[in-house]
Tab-separated table of C-alpha atoms in Angstrom:
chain	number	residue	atom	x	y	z
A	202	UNK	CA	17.055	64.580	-76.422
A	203	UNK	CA	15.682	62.100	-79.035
A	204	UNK	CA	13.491	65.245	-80.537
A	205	UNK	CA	16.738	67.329	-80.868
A	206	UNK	CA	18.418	64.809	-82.953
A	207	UNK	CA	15.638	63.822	-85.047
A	208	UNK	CA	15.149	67.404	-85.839
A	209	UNK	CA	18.925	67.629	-86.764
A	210	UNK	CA	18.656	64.892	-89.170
A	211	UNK	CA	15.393	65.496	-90.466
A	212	UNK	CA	13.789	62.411	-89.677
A	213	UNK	CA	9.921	62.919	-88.331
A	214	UNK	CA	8.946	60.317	-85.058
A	215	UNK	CA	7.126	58.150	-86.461
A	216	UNK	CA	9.720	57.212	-89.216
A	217	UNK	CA	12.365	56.829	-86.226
A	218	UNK	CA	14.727	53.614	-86.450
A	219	UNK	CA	17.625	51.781	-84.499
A	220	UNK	CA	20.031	54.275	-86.489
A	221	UNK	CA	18.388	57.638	-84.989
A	222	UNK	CA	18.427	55.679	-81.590
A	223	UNK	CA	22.635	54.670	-82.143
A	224	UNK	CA	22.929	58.099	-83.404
A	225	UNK	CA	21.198	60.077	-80.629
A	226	UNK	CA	23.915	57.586	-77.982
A	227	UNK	CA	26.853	58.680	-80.189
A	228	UNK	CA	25.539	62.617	-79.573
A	229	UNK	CA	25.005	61.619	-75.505
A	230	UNK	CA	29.047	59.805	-75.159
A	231	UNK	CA	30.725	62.764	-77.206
A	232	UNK	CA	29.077	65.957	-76.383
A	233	UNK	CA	29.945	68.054	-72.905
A	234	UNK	CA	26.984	68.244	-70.296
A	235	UNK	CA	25.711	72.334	-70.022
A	236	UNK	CA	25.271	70.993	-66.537
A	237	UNK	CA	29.120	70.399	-65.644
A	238	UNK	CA	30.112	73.462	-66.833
A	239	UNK	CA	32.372	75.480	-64.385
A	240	UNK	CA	32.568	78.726	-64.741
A	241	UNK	CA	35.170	79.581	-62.430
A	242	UNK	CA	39.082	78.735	-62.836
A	243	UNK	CA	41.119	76.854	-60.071
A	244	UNK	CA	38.936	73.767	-59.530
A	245	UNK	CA	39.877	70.183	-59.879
A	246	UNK	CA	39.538	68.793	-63.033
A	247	UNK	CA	36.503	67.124	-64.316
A	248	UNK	CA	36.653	63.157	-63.662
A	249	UNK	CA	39.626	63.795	-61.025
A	250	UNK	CA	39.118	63.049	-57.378
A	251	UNK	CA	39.138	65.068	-55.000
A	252	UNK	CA	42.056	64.420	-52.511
A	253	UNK	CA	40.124	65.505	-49.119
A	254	UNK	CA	36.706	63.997	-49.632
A	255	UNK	CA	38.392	60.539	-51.883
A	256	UNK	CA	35.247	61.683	-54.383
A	257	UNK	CA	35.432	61.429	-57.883
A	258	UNK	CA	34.562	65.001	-59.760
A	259	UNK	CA	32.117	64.774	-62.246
A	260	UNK	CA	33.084	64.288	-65.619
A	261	UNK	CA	32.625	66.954	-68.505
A	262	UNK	CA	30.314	64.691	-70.530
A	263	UNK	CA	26.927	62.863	-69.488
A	264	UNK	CA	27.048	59.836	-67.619
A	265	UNK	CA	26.447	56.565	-67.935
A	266	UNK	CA	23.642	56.358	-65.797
A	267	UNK	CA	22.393	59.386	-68.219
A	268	UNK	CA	22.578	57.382	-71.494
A	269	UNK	CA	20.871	54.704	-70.137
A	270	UNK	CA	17.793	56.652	-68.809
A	271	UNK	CA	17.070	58.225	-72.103
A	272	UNK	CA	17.132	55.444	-73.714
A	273	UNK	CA	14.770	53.879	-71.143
A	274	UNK	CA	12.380	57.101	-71.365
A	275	UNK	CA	13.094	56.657	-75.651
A	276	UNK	CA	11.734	53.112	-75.678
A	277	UNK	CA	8.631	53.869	-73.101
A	278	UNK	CA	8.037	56.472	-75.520
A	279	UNK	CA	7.913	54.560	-78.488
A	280	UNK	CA	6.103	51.686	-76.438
A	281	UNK	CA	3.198	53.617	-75.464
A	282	UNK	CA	2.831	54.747	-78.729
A	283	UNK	CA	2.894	51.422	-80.519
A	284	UNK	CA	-0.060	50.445	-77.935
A	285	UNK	CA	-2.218	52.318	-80.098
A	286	UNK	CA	-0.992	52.174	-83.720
A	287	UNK	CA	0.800	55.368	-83.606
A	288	UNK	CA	4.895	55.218	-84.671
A	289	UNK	CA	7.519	52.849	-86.731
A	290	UNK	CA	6.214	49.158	-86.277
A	291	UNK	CA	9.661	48.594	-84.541
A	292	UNK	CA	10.667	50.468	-81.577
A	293	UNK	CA	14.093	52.777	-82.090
A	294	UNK	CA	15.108	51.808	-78.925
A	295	UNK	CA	16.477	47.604	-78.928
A	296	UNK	CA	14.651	45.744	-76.149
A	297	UNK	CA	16.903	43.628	-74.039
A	298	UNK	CA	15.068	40.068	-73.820
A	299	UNK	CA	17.754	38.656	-71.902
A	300	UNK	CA	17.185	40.925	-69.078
A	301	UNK	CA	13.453	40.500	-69.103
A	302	UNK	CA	14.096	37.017	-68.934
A	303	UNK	CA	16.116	37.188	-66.025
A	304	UNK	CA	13.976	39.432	-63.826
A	305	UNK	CA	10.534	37.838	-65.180
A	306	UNK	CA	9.074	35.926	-62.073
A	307	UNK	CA	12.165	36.660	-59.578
A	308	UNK	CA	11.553	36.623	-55.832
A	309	UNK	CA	13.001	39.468	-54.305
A	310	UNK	CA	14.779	37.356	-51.677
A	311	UNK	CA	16.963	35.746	-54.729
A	312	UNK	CA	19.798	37.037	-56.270
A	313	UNK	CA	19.325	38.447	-60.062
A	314	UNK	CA	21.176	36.499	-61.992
A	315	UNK	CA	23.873	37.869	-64.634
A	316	UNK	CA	22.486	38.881	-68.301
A	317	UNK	CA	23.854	40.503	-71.669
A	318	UNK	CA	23.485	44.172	-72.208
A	319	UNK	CA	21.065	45.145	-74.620
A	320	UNK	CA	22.441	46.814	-77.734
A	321	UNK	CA	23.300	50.553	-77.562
A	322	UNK	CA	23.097	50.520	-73.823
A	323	UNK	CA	25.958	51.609	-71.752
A	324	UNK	CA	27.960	49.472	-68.612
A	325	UNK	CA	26.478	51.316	-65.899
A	326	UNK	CA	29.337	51.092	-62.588
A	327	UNK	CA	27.670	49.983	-59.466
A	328	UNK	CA	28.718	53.049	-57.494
A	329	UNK	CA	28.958	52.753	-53.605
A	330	UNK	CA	27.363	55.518	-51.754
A	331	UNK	CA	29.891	57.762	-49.915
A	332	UNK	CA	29.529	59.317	-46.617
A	333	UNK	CA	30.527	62.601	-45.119
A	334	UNK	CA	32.795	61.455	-42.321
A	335	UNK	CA	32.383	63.044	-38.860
A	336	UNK	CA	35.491	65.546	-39.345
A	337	UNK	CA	34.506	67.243	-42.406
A	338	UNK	CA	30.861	67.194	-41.370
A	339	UNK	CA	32.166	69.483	-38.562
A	340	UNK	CA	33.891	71.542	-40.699
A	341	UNK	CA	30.851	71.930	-43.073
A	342	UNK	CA	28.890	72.744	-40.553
A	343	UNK	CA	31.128	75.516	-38.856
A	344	UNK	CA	31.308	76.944	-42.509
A	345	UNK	CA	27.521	78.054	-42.780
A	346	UNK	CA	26.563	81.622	-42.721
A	347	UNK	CA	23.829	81.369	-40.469
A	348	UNK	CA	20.912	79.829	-38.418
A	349	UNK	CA	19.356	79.160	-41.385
A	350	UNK	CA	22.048	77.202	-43.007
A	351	UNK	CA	22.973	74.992	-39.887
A	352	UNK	CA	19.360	74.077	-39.204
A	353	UNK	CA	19.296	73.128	-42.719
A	354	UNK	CA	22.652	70.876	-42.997
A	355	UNK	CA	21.627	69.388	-39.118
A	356	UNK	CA	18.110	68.285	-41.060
A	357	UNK	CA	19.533	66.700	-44.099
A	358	UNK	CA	21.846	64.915	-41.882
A	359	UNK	CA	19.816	63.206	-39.004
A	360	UNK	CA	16.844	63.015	-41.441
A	361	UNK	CA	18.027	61.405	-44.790
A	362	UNK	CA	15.469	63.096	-46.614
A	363	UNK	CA	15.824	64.038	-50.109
A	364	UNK	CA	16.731	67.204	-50.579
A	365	UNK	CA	13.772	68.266	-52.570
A	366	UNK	CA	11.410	66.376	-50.057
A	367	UNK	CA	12.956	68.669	-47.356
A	368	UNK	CA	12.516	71.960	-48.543
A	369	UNK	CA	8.924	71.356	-48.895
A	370	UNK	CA	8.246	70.997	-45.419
A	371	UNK	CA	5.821	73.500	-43.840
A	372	UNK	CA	5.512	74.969	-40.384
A	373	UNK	CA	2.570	72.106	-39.737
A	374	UNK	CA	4.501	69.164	-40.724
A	375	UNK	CA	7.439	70.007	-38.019
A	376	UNK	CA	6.184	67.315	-34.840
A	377	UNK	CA	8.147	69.115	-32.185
A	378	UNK	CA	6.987	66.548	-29.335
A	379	UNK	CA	7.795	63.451	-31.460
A	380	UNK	CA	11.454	64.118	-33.314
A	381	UNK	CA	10.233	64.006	-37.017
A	382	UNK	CA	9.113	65.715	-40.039
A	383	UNK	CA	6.480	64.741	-42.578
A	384	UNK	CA	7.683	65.018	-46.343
A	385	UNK	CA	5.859	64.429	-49.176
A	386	UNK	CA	7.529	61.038	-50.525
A	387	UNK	CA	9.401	61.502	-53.921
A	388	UNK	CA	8.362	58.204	-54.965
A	389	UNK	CA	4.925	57.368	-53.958
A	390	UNK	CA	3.717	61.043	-53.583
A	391	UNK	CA	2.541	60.345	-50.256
A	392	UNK	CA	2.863	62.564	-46.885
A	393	UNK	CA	5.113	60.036	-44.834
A	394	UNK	CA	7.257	60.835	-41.560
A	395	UNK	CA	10.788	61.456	-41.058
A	396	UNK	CA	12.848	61.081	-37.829
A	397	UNK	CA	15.062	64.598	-36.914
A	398	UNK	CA	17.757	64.697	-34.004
A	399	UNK	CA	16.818	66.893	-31.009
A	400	UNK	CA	20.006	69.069	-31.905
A	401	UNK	CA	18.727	69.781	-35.204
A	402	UNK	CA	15.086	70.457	-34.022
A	403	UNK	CA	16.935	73.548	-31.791
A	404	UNK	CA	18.328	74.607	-34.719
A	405	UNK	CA	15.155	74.949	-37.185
A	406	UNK	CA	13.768	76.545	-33.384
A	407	UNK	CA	16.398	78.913	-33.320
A	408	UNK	CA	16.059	79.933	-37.510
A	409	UNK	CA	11.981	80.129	-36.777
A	410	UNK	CA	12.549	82.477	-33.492
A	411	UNK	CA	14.867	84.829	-35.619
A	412	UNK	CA	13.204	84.937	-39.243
A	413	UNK	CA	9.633	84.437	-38.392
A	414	UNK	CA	6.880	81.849	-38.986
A	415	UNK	CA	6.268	81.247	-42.488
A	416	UNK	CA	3.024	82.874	-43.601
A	417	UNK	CA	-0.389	80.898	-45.448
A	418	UNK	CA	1.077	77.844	-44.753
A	419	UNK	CA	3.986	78.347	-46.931
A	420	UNK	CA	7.145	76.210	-46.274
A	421	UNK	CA	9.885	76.635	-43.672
A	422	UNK	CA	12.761	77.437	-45.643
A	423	UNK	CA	12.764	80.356	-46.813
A	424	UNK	CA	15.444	83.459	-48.526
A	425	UNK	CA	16.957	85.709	-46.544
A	426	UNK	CA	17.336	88.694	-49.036
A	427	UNK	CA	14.631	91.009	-50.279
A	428	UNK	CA	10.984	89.783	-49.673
A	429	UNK	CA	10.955	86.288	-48.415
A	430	UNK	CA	10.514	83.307	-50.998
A	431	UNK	CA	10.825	79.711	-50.943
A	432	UNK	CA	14.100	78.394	-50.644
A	433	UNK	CA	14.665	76.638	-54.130
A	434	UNK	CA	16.918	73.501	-54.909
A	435	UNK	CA	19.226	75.384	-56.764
A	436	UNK	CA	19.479	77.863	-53.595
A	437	UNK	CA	19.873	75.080	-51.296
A	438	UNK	CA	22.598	73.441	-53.499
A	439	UNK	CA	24.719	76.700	-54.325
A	440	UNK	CA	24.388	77.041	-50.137
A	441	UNK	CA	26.462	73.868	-49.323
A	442	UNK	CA	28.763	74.537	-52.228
A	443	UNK	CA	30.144	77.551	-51.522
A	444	UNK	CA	30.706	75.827	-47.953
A	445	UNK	CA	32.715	72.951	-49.872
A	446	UNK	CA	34.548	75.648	-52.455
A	447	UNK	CA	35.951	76.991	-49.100
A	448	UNK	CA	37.284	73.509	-47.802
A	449	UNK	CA	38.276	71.538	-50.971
A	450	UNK	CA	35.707	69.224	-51.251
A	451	UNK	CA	32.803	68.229	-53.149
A	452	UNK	CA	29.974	67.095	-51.277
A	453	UNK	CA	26.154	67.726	-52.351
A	454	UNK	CA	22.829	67.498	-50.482
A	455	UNK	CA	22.564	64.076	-51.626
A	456	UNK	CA	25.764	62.738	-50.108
A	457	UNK	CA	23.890	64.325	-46.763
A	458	UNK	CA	21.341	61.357	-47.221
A	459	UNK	CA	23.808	59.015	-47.998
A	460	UNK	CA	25.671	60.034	-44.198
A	461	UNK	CA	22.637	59.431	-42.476
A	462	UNK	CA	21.752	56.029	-43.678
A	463	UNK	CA	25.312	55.206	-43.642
A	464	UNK	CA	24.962	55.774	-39.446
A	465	UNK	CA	21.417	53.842	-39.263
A	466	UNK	CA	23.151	50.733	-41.138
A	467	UNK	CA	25.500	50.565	-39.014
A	468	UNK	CA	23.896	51.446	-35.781
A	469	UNK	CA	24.012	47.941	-34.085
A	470	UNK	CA	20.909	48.725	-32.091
A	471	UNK	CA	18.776	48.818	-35.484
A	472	UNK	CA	17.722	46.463	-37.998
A	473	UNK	CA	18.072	46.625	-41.483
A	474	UNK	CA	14.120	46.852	-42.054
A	475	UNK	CA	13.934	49.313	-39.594
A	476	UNK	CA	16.439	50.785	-41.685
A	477	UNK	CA	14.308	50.672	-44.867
A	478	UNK	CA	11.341	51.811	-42.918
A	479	UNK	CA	13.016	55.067	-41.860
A	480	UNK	CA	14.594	55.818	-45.834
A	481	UNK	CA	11.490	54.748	-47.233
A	482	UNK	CA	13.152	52.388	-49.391
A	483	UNK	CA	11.187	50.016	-52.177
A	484	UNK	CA	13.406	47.356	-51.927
A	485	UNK	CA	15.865	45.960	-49.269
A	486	UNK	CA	18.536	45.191	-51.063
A	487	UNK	CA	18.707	49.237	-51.568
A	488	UNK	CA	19.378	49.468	-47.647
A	489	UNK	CA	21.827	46.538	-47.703
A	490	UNK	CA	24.627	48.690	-50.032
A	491	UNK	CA	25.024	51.281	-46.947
A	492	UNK	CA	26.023	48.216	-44.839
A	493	UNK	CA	28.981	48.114	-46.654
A	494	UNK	CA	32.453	48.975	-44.726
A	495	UNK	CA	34.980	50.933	-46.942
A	496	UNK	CA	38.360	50.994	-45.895
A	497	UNK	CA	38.404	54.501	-44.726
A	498	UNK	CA	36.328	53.671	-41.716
A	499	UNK	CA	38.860	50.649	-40.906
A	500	UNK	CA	41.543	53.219	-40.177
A	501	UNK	CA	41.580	52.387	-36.376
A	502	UNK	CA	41.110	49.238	-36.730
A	503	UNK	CA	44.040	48.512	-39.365
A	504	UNK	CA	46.205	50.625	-36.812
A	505	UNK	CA	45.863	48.380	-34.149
A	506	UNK	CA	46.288	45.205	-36.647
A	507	UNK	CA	49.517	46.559	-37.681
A	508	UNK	CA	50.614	47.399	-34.126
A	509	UNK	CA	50.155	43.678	-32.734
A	510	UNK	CA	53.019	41.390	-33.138
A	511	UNK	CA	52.719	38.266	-36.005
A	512	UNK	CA	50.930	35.370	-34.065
A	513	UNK	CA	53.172	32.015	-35.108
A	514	UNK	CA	50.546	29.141	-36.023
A	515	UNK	CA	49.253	26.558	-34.013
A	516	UNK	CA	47.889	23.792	-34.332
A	517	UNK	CA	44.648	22.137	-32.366
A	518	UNK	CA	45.599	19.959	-29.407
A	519	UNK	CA	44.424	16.507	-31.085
A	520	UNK	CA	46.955	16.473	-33.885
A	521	UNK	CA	50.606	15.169	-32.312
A	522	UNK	CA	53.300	17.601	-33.008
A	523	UNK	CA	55.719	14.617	-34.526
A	524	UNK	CA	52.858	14.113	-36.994
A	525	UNK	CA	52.515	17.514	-38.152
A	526	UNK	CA	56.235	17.595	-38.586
A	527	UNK	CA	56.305	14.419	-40.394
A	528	UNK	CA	53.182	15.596	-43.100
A	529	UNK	CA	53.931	19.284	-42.948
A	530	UNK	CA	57.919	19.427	-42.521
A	531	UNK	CA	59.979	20.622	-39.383
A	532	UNK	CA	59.631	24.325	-38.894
């Protein structure tokens, strides 16, 4: 992104300043993302939220979140450059000292404290992760096509693998005996395990039994039409959205991760680092934001608050009632 605006104001990289920096931020909060574009009528609007799933639509610009990360990407840029005498003297990109200072030396069992935002970088909201509730996960998963399609949702789901991380898995890495999967790790590149539910594994059984075993070792996934090919992320994501398009909502593949660490968090029966263990998190305090109850899962509860009659205060049985009416006033 930084290349396209330098090349639109005819600046070269290694002259590059603060200004080209500001200027390529400006470009990021104004212009639409080729991304968002929808190019069929009748949706809901962009930034609106959607009234069945409570989940905002994404706006017709670039995010935050966006901004920030090419600035970040900008600055490494700039940094690694500067390492060996190569580029301006003075990275483009501002370099926030106050949060340096704040993370510098932190244990991970404390609390970061509070700093300034560096200059040109956006407020980034702290967005809780939403989860499919049990409903419209049944109604998702009556909406697939086929075998294929349900073994795929009932993976994503009782997994909480990434969706890339999924579609990679071969006929090899499926431990029918054990319940689990091995993906290669998005992170750390590595070939780790993944827990499945029995109910999903007789799904991906039924899919194999119909279309075949894959062949050379190629993954399981695989297209239905013309010569088989690997399934794609863009396949796998246009696959659960026509499935939404047909209900009104707007769930993706990574919302499926989301619903199955949402259930392990709350499971009482498991820990929250046997939580992090199984979503192969860095960082606990990662696993700690699905432990958080919204106020859509307190429906029941609120029901039954609202249904009970007012309980009139009382006091503890030490404290003499002619006192309390003396300090507090006769009721």
């Amino acid at each position: 992104m930084q290349r396209r605006v330098l090349w639109t104001v005819d600046v070269g990289w290694e002259q590059a300043t603060e200004a080209e920096a500001a200027a390529m931020v400006g470009w990021l909060r104004s212009a639409r993302n080729p991304q968002r574009h929808r190019r069929r009528g009748g949706g809901f609007p962009a930034g609106s939220v959607n009234p069945t799933t409570g989940k905002r639509v994404l706006a017709a610009g670039y995010a935050p979140a966006t901004i920030a990360h090419n600035l970040s990407a900008v600055h490494g840029f700039y940094a690694f450059h500067l390492h060996f005498g190569r580029g301006p003297v003075l990275n483009p990109v501002p370099e926030n000292r106050a949060r340096r200072a704040t993370l510098a030396h932190r244990s991970p069992l404390r609390v970061p404290g509070r700093h300034r935002r560096g200059r040109l970088r956006p407020k980034v909201p702290v967005r809780q992760p939403r989860a499919i509730p049990d409903a419209q996960r049944e109604e998702l998963f009556a909406q697939m096509r086929c075998t294929r399609d349900r073994a795929l949702l009932a993976c994503y789901v009782s997994s909480g693998a990434r969706a890339t991380e999924l579609l990679g898995v071969g006929i090899a890495d499926v431990d029918w005996q054990k319940g689990r999967l091995w993906v290669v790790s998005k992170g750390t590149r590595d070939r780790q395990p993944v827990p499945v539910s029995p109910e999903a594994l007789a799904y991906l059984a039924a899919y194999l039994d119909g279309a075949g075993l894959p062949e050379d070792g190629g993954p399981v996934w695989r297209t239905r039409r013309g010569e088989p090919r690997p399934l794609t992320y863009w396949a796998a994501r246009r696959i659960l959205q026509r499935a939404t398009e047909q209900l009104g909502m707007n769930w993706t593949l990574h919302d499926a991760r989301h619903t199955a660490a949402t259930r392990f968090a709350r499971d009482p029966a498991m820990t929250l680092a046997e939580v992090q263990t199984i979503l192969r998190h860095a960082h606990v305090t990662t696993t700690a934001l699905y432990t958080v109850v919204g106020l859509e899962d307190l429906v029941d509860k609120l029901a039954e608050h609202y249904g009970r009659p007012a309980q009139p205060a009382a006091w503890s049985q030490p404290y003499d009632p002619q006192d309390v009416a003396v300090v507090f006033g006769a009721r």
